[in-house]
PDB file of C-alpha atoms in Angstrom:
ATOM      1  CA  MET A   1      86.492  96.244  99.849  1.00 72.00           C
ATOM      2  CA  GLY A   2      83.603  97.827  98.250  1.00 91.00           C
ATOM      3  CA  LEU A   3      83.038  99.951  95.045  1.00 93.00           C
ATOM      4  CA  ILE A   4      81.841 103.607  96.184  1.00 95.00           C
ATOM      5  CA  ALA A   5      81.554 105.279  92.647  1.00 96.00           C
ATOM      6  CA  GLU A   6      82.095 104.518  89.200  1.00 97.00           C
ATOM      7  CA  TYR A   7      82.106 106.753  86.018  1.00 98.00           C
ATOM      8  CA  SER A   8      82.946 105.958  82.394  1.00 97.00           C
ATOM      9  CA  VAL A   9      83.089 108.140  79.345  1.00 97.00           C
ATOM     10  CA  ASP A  10      84.378 108.081  75.630  1.00 95.00           C
ATOM     11  CA  ALA A  11      86.907 110.380  74.767  1.00 96.00           C
ATOM     12  CA  THR A  12      88.871 111.075  71.543  1.00 93.00           C
ATOM     13  CA  PRO A  13      92.515 111.224  72.292  1.00 93.00           C
ATOM     14  CA  GLY A  14      93.498 114.495  70.542  1.00 86.00           C
ATOM     15  CA  ASN A  15      97.262 114.506  69.773  1.00 90.00           C
ATOM     16  CA  ARG A  16      97.168 110.959  71.198  1.00 94.00           C
ATOM     17  CA  PHE A  17      96.328 112.117  74.748  1.00 94.00           C
ATOM     18  CA  THR A  18      93.355 112.556  77.226  1.00 95.00           C
ATOM     19  CA  GLU A  19      93.896 114.117  80.491  1.00 95.00           C
ATOM     20  CA  ILE A  20      92.060 114.033  83.651  1.00 96.00           C
ATOM     21  CA  TYR A  21      92.284 116.813  86.136  1.00 94.00           C
ATOM     22  CA  ASP A  22      90.511 118.566  89.140  1.00 93.00           C
ATOM     23  CA  ALA A  23      88.082 121.109  87.857  1.00 91.00           C
ATOM     24  CA  ASP A  24      90.373 124.057  89.256  1.00 88.00           C
ATOM     25  CA  ALA A  25      93.606 122.472  87.808  1.00 81.00           C
ATOM     26  CA  TYR A  26      93.255 123.470  84.072  1.00 69.00           C
ATOM     27  CA  LEU A  27      97.075 124.430  83.360  1.00 72.00           C
ATOM     28  CA  ASP A  28      98.841 121.875  81.199  1.00 78.00           C
ATOM     29  CA  ASP A  29     102.215 120.169  82.394  1.00 80.00           C
ATOM     30  CA  ALA A  30     104.563 119.492  79.558  1.00 86.00           C
ATOM     31  CA  ALA A  31     106.830 117.444  81.767  1.00 89.00           C
ATOM     32  CA  ALA A  32     103.902 115.110  82.791  1.00 90.00           C
ATOM     33  CA  MET A  33     102.871 114.921  79.310  1.00 88.00           C
ATOM     34  CA  ASP A  34     106.287 113.730  78.278  1.00 89.00           C
ATOM     35  CA  ALA A  35     106.432 111.291  81.014  1.00 91.00           C
ATOM     36  CA  ALA A  36     103.058 109.652  79.674  1.00 93.00           C
ATOM     37  CA  ARG A  37     104.705 109.181  76.393  1.00 92.00           C
ATOM     38  CA  GLN A  38     107.030 106.684  78.050  1.00 91.00           C
ATOM     39  CA  GLN A  39     104.862 105.362  80.889  1.00 93.00           C
ATOM     40  CA  VAL A  40     101.242 105.474  79.059  1.00 94.00           C
ATOM     41  CA  VAL A  41      99.875 107.161  82.131  1.00 95.00           C
ATOM     42  CA  ALA A  42     101.637 109.840  84.206  1.00 92.00           C
ATOM     43  CA  GLY A  43     100.959 113.078  86.132  1.00 91.00           C
ATOM     44  CA  ASN A  44     101.929 115.792  88.504  1.00 90.00           C
ATOM     45  CA  GLY A  45      99.345 115.253  91.310  1.00 87.00           C
ATOM     46  CA  TYR A  46      96.654 117.573  89.755  1.00 88.00           C
ATOM     47  CA  HIS A  47      96.722 116.116  86.233  1.00 91.00           C
ATOM     48  CA  LEU A  48      96.948 112.529  84.665  1.00 95.00           C
ATOM     49  CA  TYR A  49      97.682 112.218  81.089  1.00 95.00           C
ATOM     50  CA  LEU A  50      96.796 109.016  79.270  1.00 97.00           C
ATOM     51  CA  HIS A  51      98.758 108.440  76.116  1.00 97.00           C
ATOM     52  CA  SER A  52      97.123 106.325  73.236  1.00 96.00           C
ATOM     53  CA  LEU A  53      99.075 104.956  70.298  1.00 95.00           C
ATOM     54  CA  GLN A  54      96.350 106.591  67.875  1.00 93.00           C
ATOM     55  CA  ALA A  55      94.758 109.864  67.619  1.00 89.00           C
ATOM     56  CA  ASP A  56      91.188 109.575  66.111  1.00 87.00           C
ATOM     57  CA  ILE A  57      89.209 106.543  67.624  1.00 90.00           C
ATOM     58  CA  PRO A  58      87.423 107.300  70.962  1.00 92.00           C
ATOM     59  CA  VAL A  59      88.888 105.320  73.808  1.00 95.00           C
ATOM     60  CA  ARG A  60      86.782 104.427  77.126  1.00 97.00           C
ATOM     61  CA  ILE A  61      88.009 105.837  80.322  1.00 98.00           C
ATOM     62  CA  THR A  62      86.523 104.504  83.633  1.00 98.00           C
ATOM     63  CA  ILE A  63      87.307 105.904  87.117  1.00 97.00           C
ATOM     64  CA  ARG A  64      86.372 103.637  90.136  1.00 96.00           C
ATOM     65  CA  ILE A  65      86.448 104.726  93.705  1.00 97.00           C
ATOM     66  CA  TRP A  66      87.001 102.132  96.321  1.00 96.00           C
ATOM     67  CA  ASP A  67      86.664 102.334 100.122  1.00 93.00           C
ATOM     68  CA  ALA A  68      89.961 100.273 100.655  1.00 91.00           C
ATOM     69  CA  PRO A  69      93.109  99.791  98.425  1.00 86.00           C
ATOM     70  CA  SER A  70      92.307  99.017  94.814  1.00 75.00           C
ATOM     71  CA  PRO A  71      92.523  95.496  93.692  1.00 76.00           C
ATOM     72  CA  CYS A  72      95.575  94.855  91.520  1.00 83.00           C
ATOM     73  CA  PRO A  73      95.227  95.053  87.846  1.00 88.00           C
ATOM     74  CA  PRO A  74      93.692  91.843  86.155  1.00 89.00           C
ATOM     75  CA  PRO A  75      96.025  89.506  84.533  1.00 90.00           C
ATOM     76  CA  ASP A  76      94.779  90.542  81.088  1.00 90.00           C
ATOM     77  CA  ALA A  77      95.935  94.038  81.628  1.00 95.00           C
ATOM     78  CA  GLU A  78      98.454  95.198  78.839  1.00 95.00           C
ATOM     79  CA  GLY A  79     100.175  97.528  81.696  1.00 95.00           C
ATOM     80  CA  SER A  80      99.720  99.303  84.711  1.00 95.00           C
ATOM     81  CA  THR A  81     101.202 102.075  87.126  1.00 94.00           C
ATOM     82  CA  THR A  82     100.427 103.605  90.269  1.00 94.00           C
ATOM     83  CA  VAL A  83      98.798 106.924  90.163  1.00 95.00           C
ATOM     84  CA  THR A  84      97.720 109.894  92.394  1.00 95.00           C
ATOM     85  CA  ILE A  85      95.490 112.713  91.985  1.00 95.00           C
ATOM     86  CA  GLU A  86      94.484 115.622  94.102  1.00 95.00           C
ATOM     87  CA  SER A  87      91.165 117.134  93.704  1.00 94.00           C
ATOM     88  CA  ALA A  88      90.247 120.103  95.775  1.00 93.00           C
ATOM     89  CA  THR A  89      86.953 120.580  94.256  1.00 94.00           C
ATOM     90  CA  GLY A  90      85.842 116.922  94.398  1.00 95.00           C
ATOM     91  CA  ASN A  91      85.109 117.221  90.467  1.00 96.00           C
ATOM     92  CA  LEU A  92      87.331 115.423  87.967  1.00 96.00           C
ATOM     93  CA  VAL A  93      87.341 116.679  84.318  1.00 96.00           C
ATOM     94  CA  ILE A  94      87.984 114.101  81.465  1.00 97.00           C
ATOM     95  CA  ASN A  95      89.361 116.133  78.687  1.00 95.00           C
ATOM     96  CA  GLN A  96      90.087 115.521  75.233  1.00 94.00           C
ATOM     97  CA  LEU A  97      93.112 117.823  74.274  1.00 87.00           C
ATOM     98  CA  THR A  98      91.692 118.687  70.765  1.00 87.00           C
ATOM     99  CA  TYR A  99      87.990 118.743  71.491  1.00 90.00           C
ATOM    100  CA  GLY A 100      87.566 119.932  74.939  1.00 92.00           C
ATOM    101  CA  PRO A 101      85.831 118.250  77.934  1.00 94.00           C
ATOM    102  CA  ALA A 102      84.236 114.661  77.320  1.00 96.00           C
ATOM    103  CA  GLY A 103      82.783 114.403  80.720  1.00 96.00           C
ATOM    104  CA  ALA A 104      83.192 115.040  84.604  1.00 97.00           C
ATOM    105  CA  MET A 105      82.903 112.843  87.713  1.00 97.00           C
ATOM    106  CA  ASP A 106      81.789 113.988  90.974  1.00 97.00           C
ATOM    107  CA  LEU A 107      83.910 112.324  93.607  1.00 97.00           C
ATOM    108  CA  PRO A 108      82.443 111.007  96.862  1.00 96.00           C
ATOM    109  CA  ARG A 109      84.556 113.865  98.593  1.00 95.00           C
ATOM    110  CA  ALA A 110      87.327 116.342  97.817  1.00 96.00           C
ATOM    111  CA  GLY A 111      90.938 115.022  98.510  1.00 96.00           C
ATOM    112  CA  PHE A 112      93.950 113.217  97.656  1.00 96.00           C
ATOM    113  CA  TYR A 113      93.373 109.912  95.705  1.00 97.00           C
ATOM    114  CA  GLU A 114      95.786 107.031  95.103  1.00 95.00           C
ATOM    115  CA  GLY A 115      95.690 103.790  93.293  1.00 95.00           C
ATOM    116  CA  PHE A 116      96.325 102.095  90.071  1.00 94.00           C
ATOM    117  CA  SER A 117      95.831 103.002  86.348  1.00 96.00           C
ATOM    118  CA  TRP A 118      95.792 100.177  84.043  1.00 97.00           C
ATOM    119  CA  TRP A 119      94.897  99.539  80.296  1.00 97.00           C
ATOM    120  CA  THR A 120      93.545  97.137  77.704  1.00 96.00           C
ATOM    121  CA  GLY A 121      93.310  97.050  73.920  1.00 95.00           C
ATOM    122  CA  ARG A 122      95.885  99.808  73.239  1.00 95.00           C
ATOM    123  CA  GLN A 123      97.997  97.798  70.968  1.00 94.00           C
ATOM    124  CA  ALA A 124      95.011  96.031  69.161  1.00 92.00           C
ATOM    125  CA  MET A 125      93.578  99.677  68.514  1.00 92.00           C
ATOM    126  CA  ARG A 126      96.842 100.775  67.227  1.00 93.00           C
ATOM    127  CA  ASP A 127      97.175  97.863  64.752  1.00 91.00           C
ATOM    128  CA  TYR A 128      93.656  98.414  63.701  1.00 88.00           C
ATOM    129  CA  TYR A 129      94.180 102.130  63.267  1.00 87.00           C
ATOM    130  CA  ASP A 130      97.281 101.765  61.107  1.00 88.00           C
ATOM    131  CA  THR A 131      95.627  98.894  58.934  1.00 84.00           C
ATOM    132  CA  VAL A 132      92.642 101.200  58.305  1.00 81.00           C
ATOM    133  CA  LEU A 133      94.556 104.054  57.261  1.00 81.00           C
ATOM    134  CA  SER A 134      97.014 101.992  55.098  1.00 81.00           C
ATOM    135  CA  GLN A 135      94.017 100.418  53.331  1.00 77.00           C
ATOM    136  CA  LEU A 136      92.187 103.754  52.680  1.00 74.00           C
ATOM    137  CA  ALA A 137      95.350 105.388  51.464  1.00 69.00           C
ATOM    138  CA  ASP A 138      95.845 102.399  48.987  1.00 70.00           C
ATOM    139  CA  SER A 139      92.165 102.741  47.699  1.00 68.00           C
ATOM    140  CA  GLY A 140      91.871 106.440  47.854  1.00 65.00           C
ATOM    141  CA  ARG A 141      88.594 106.186  49.922  1.00 60.00           C
ATOM    142  CA  GLY A 142      89.521 108.523  52.822  1.00 55.00           C
ATOM    143  CA  ALA A 143      86.121 109.868  53.126  1.00 56.00           C
ATOM    144  CA  GLN A 144      85.125 106.525  54.898  1.00 63.00           C
ATOM    145  CA  LEU A 145      87.431 106.982  57.936  1.00 66.00           C
ATOM    146  CA  PRO A 146      84.573 108.258  60.254  1.00 64.00           C
ATOM    147  CA  ASN A 147      82.512 105.160  59.351  1.00 67.00           C
ATOM    148  CA  ASN A 148      85.489 102.845  60.070  1.00 66.00           C
ATOM    149  CA  TRP A 149      86.279 104.585  63.398  1.00 71.00           C
ATOM    150  CA  ARG A 150      82.761 103.979  64.491  1.00 70.00           C
ATOM    151  CA  HIS A 151      82.794 100.172  63.636  1.00 73.00           C
ATOM    152  CA  THR A 152      85.762  98.973  65.030  1.00 77.00           C
ATOM    153  CA  GLN A 153      85.973  95.476  66.699  1.00 79.00           C
ATOM    154  CA  ASN A 154      88.471  96.525  69.262  1.00 83.00           C
ATOM    155  CA  THR A 155      88.005  98.731  72.294  1.00 90.00           C
ATOM    156  CA  GLU A 156      90.934 100.801  73.876  1.00 95.00           C
ATOM    157  CA  ARG A 157      90.269 101.222  77.747  1.00 97.00           C
ATOM    158  CA  TYR A 158      91.777 102.863  80.454  1.00 97.00           C
ATOM    159  CA  PHE A 159      91.079 102.166  84.144  1.00 97.00           C
ATOM    160  CA  LEU A 160      91.643 104.412  87.149  1.00 96.00           C
ATOM    161  CA  ASP A 161      91.053 102.393  90.494  1.00 96.00           C
ATOM    162  CA  LEU A 162      91.509 104.958  93.274  1.00 96.00           C
ATOM    163  CA  MET A 163      90.845 105.317  96.831  1.00 96.00           C
ATOM    164  CA  TRP A 164      90.522 108.476  99.007  1.00 96.00           C
ATOM    165  CA  VAL A 165      93.589 108.782 101.265  1.00 95.00           C
ATOM    166  CA  ARG A 166      93.437 112.243 102.935  1.00 93.00           C
ATOM    167  CA  GLU A 167      91.851 115.824 102.646  1.00 92.00           C
ATOM    168  CA  PRO A 168      93.113 118.011 100.001  1.00 86.00           C
ATOM    169  CA  GLN A 169      96.235 120.180 100.685  1.00 78.00           C
ATOM    170  CA  SER A 170      95.313 123.674 101.795  1.00 69.00           C
ATOM    171  CA  LEU A 171      96.572 126.511  99.878  1.00 54.00           C
ATOM    172  CA  ASP A 172      97.599 128.210 102.955  1.00 53.00           C
ATOM    173  CA  ASP A 173     100.069 125.397 103.388  1.00 50.00           C
ATOM    174  CA  ASP A 174     102.013 126.730 100.445  1.00 49.00           C
ATOM    175  CA  LEU A 175     102.538 130.021 101.929  1.00 47.00           C
TER     176      LEU A 175
END
């Protein structure tokens, strides 16, 4: 099994969410977003929502494309779930709901991808976030927040390990 492509970007989880979607699938999906609140990562086939436990500190998102089924999540993963995403354009957008796109990845080819999403550092970042907010509220030094967010010892990371499965569904198939 070989790695074909990899892309990483930092994104701030506006309203505690980041999303990944095909460049032509820009409409939000409230049901998929609600599912992500329970499952951490959920989607509708064209969107994937990643739910963080904090709303201000950038998270690292890594998308990896494999030539065979992706490896199982490592033992140190805090959680994982199976995912699918269809990209008719071959371009995935990583979006910060409050701030706009953080980046985009050109896939090796358009199509339907499936695999795993897994994450690390989610709870540690939440604990850090809550501690900093509490300390700053007690001290009245809220202006230091941006500096605190840049100097965290923790990294909240989300991985998508995907494999191309088939060509994208034709729009004519829906008629």
